[in-house]
Amino acid sequence: MIRPIHYTDAQQLLNIYNYYVINTDVTFDLEPTPLKVFQEKIHSISKDFPFIVYEENNEILGYAYAGKFRERPAYNHTLESTVYVKSSAHGKQIGSKLYAELIAQLKQTNCRVVLGVLTLPNDASVKLHEKFGFELVGHLKEVGFKFNTWLDVGIFELKLA
């Protein structure tokens, strides 16, 4: 089931996220995020924007949210989307289900544009975004450095209005 986040979900979500921090370059965080920091992030985002989880048999297998793209007021109608799926749950279309619901919720807000900011290459994430109509609008070369490798970032845009 897909449902809104509960504050008590924080540890399960953090476990999903920190796996990606430690083992992949899809996030540019270099050290695992502490629980208190993650709880503050959840509170900050969920009070203003959609933050949803995919739960199966009382286990959270993924989550998605949208948040501010940038702080300046002219960006108030542009949000950045994020989706993470538990590494052991890939291939179940959980990311697609979460994104479908997130986008549906965003269409009910004053959001005009949703951006996906992805480490490249990342075929699975690119395919997910393209499936929902996101288009590559920017390719930043070698802007991140993790695991002794320079990493590119793609900016994918979906216009809702």
Short mmCIF file of N, CA and C in Angstrom, two decimals, residues 9-24 26-27 33 38 51-55 59-64 82-90 94 98:
data_model
loop_
_atom_site.label_atom_id
_atom_site.label_comp_id
_atom_site.label_asym_id
_atom_site.label_seq_id
_atom_site.Cartn_x
_atom_site.Cartn_y
_atom_site.Cartn_z
N ASP A 9 8.23 6.10 10.83
CA ASP A 9 8.84 5.41 9.69
C ASP A 9 10.32 5.76 9.52
N ALA A 10 10.79 6.75 10.24
CA ALA A 10 12.11 7.33 9.98
C ALA A 10 13.23 6.30 9.92
N GLN A 11 13.30 5.38 10.86
CA GLN A 11 14.41 4.44 10.88
C GLN A 11 14.40 3.53 9.65
N GLN A 12 13.22 3.05 9.25
CA GLN A 12 13.16 2.19 8.06
C GLN A 12 13.58 2.96 6.80
N LEU A 13 13.14 4.19 6.68
CA LEU A 13 13.52 5.01 5.53
C LEU A 13 15.01 5.30 5.55
N LEU A 14 15.51 5.59 6.71
CA LEU A 14 16.94 5.87 6.85
C LEU A 14 17.77 4.66 6.46
N ASN A 15 17.32 3.47 6.83
CA ASN A 15 18.05 2.25 6.44
C ASN A 15 18.11 2.12 4.92
N ILE A 16 16.99 2.42 4.26
CA ILE A 16 16.97 2.37 2.80
C ILE A 16 17.96 3.40 2.25
N TYR A 17 17.87 4.62 2.74
CA TYR A 17 18.70 5.70 2.22
C TYR A 17 20.19 5.45 2.48
N ASN A 18 20.53 5.08 3.69
CA ASN A 18 21.95 4.91 4.02
C ASN A 18 22.59 3.76 3.25
N TYR A 19 21.81 2.78 2.83
CA TYR A 19 22.36 1.75 1.95
C TYR A 19 22.93 2.41 0.69
N TYR A 20 22.18 3.34 0.12
CA TYR A 20 22.62 4.02 -1.10
C TYR A 20 23.80 4.94 -0.84
N VAL A 21 23.83 5.56 0.33
CA VAL A 21 24.97 6.41 0.68
C VAL A 21 26.25 5.58 0.72
N ILE A 22 26.19 4.44 1.37
CA ILE A 22 27.37 3.60 1.60
C ILE A 22 27.80 2.85 0.35
N ASN A 23 26.85 2.41 -0.46
CA ASN A 23 27.14 1.46 -1.53
C ASN A 23 27.04 1.97 -2.95
N THR A 24 26.51 3.18 -3.15
CA THR A 24 26.28 3.65 -4.51
C THR A 24 26.65 5.12 -4.66
N VAL A 26 24.40 7.13 -6.29
CA VAL A 26 23.15 7.80 -6.65
C VAL A 26 22.83 8.96 -5.72
N THR A 27 23.43 8.98 -4.56
CA THR A 27 23.35 10.15 -3.68
C THR A 27 24.76 10.67 -3.48
N THR A 33 23.65 9.17 7.08
CA THR A 33 22.91 10.23 7.74
C THR A 33 22.47 9.75 9.12
N PHE A 38 17.82 12.87 9.83
CA PHE A 38 16.81 12.37 8.90
C PHE A 38 15.40 12.68 9.39
N PHE A 51 5.00 13.40 0.90
CA PHE A 51 6.06 12.47 1.30
C PHE A 51 5.35 11.16 1.57
N ILE A 52 5.56 10.18 0.70
CA ILE A 52 4.80 8.93 0.75
C ILE A 52 5.72 7.72 0.86
N VAL A 53 5.15 6.62 1.37
CA VAL A 53 5.91 5.37 1.49
C VAL A 53 5.12 4.24 0.84
N TYR A 54 5.85 3.22 0.42
CA TYR A 54 5.26 1.99 -0.09
C TYR A 54 5.51 0.94 0.98
N GLU A 55 4.42 0.40 1.51
CA GLU A 55 4.52 -0.56 2.61
C GLU A 55 3.88 -1.88 2.20
N GLU A 59 6.35 -3.68 6.25
CA GLU A 59 7.73 -3.31 5.92
C GLU A 59 7.71 -2.25 4.84
N ILE A 60 8.47 -1.19 5.06
CA ILE A 60 8.56 -0.14 4.05
C ILE A 60 9.59 -0.56 3.01
N LEU A 61 9.15 -0.59 1.75
CA LEU A 61 10.02 -1.03 0.65
C LEU A 61 10.46 0.13 -0.23
N GLY A 62 9.93 1.31 0.02
CA GLY A 62 10.34 2.46 -0.76
C GLY A 62 9.64 3.71 -0.28
N TYR A 63 10.15 4.84 -0.76
CA TYR A 63 9.53 6.12 -0.42
C TYR A 63 9.82 7.13 -1.51
N ALA A 64 8.97 8.15 -1.54
CA ALA A 64 9.13 9.23 -2.52
C ALA A 64 8.62 10.52 -1.89
N THR A 82 12.13 12.94 -5.41
CA THR A 82 13.09 11.93 -4.97
C THR A 82 12.34 10.62 -4.76
N VAL A 83 12.96 9.53 -5.17
CA VAL A 83 12.39 8.21 -4.91
C VAL A 83 13.53 7.25 -4.59
N TYR A 84 13.32 6.44 -3.55
CA TYR A 84 14.27 5.38 -3.18
C TYR A 84 13.50 4.11 -2.93
N VAL A 85 14.03 2.99 -3.42
CA VAL A 85 13.44 1.67 -3.21
C VAL A 85 14.48 0.80 -2.51
N LYS A 86 14.01 0.05 -1.54
CA LYS A 86 14.90 -0.85 -0.81
C LYS A 86 15.65 -1.74 -1.81
N SER A 87 16.94 -1.89 -1.60
CA SER A 87 17.77 -2.60 -2.59
C SER A 87 17.28 -4.02 -2.85
N SER A 88 16.70 -4.67 -1.85
CA SER A 88 16.23 -6.04 -2.03
C SER A 88 14.85 -6.11 -2.70
N ALA A 89 14.25 -4.95 -2.99
CA ALA A 89 12.90 -4.93 -3.56
C ALA A 89 12.87 -4.42 -4.99
N HIS A 90 14.02 -4.32 -5.63
CA HIS A 90 14.05 -3.87 -7.03
C HIS A 90 13.33 -4.86 -7.92
N ILE A 94 7.99 -0.84 -7.68
CA ILE A 94 7.66 0.01 -6.53
C ILE A 94 7.97 1.47 -6.84
N LEU A 98 5.22 4.47 -6.72
CA LEU A 98 5.44 5.66 -5.89
C LEU A 98 5.42 6.93 -6.73
#
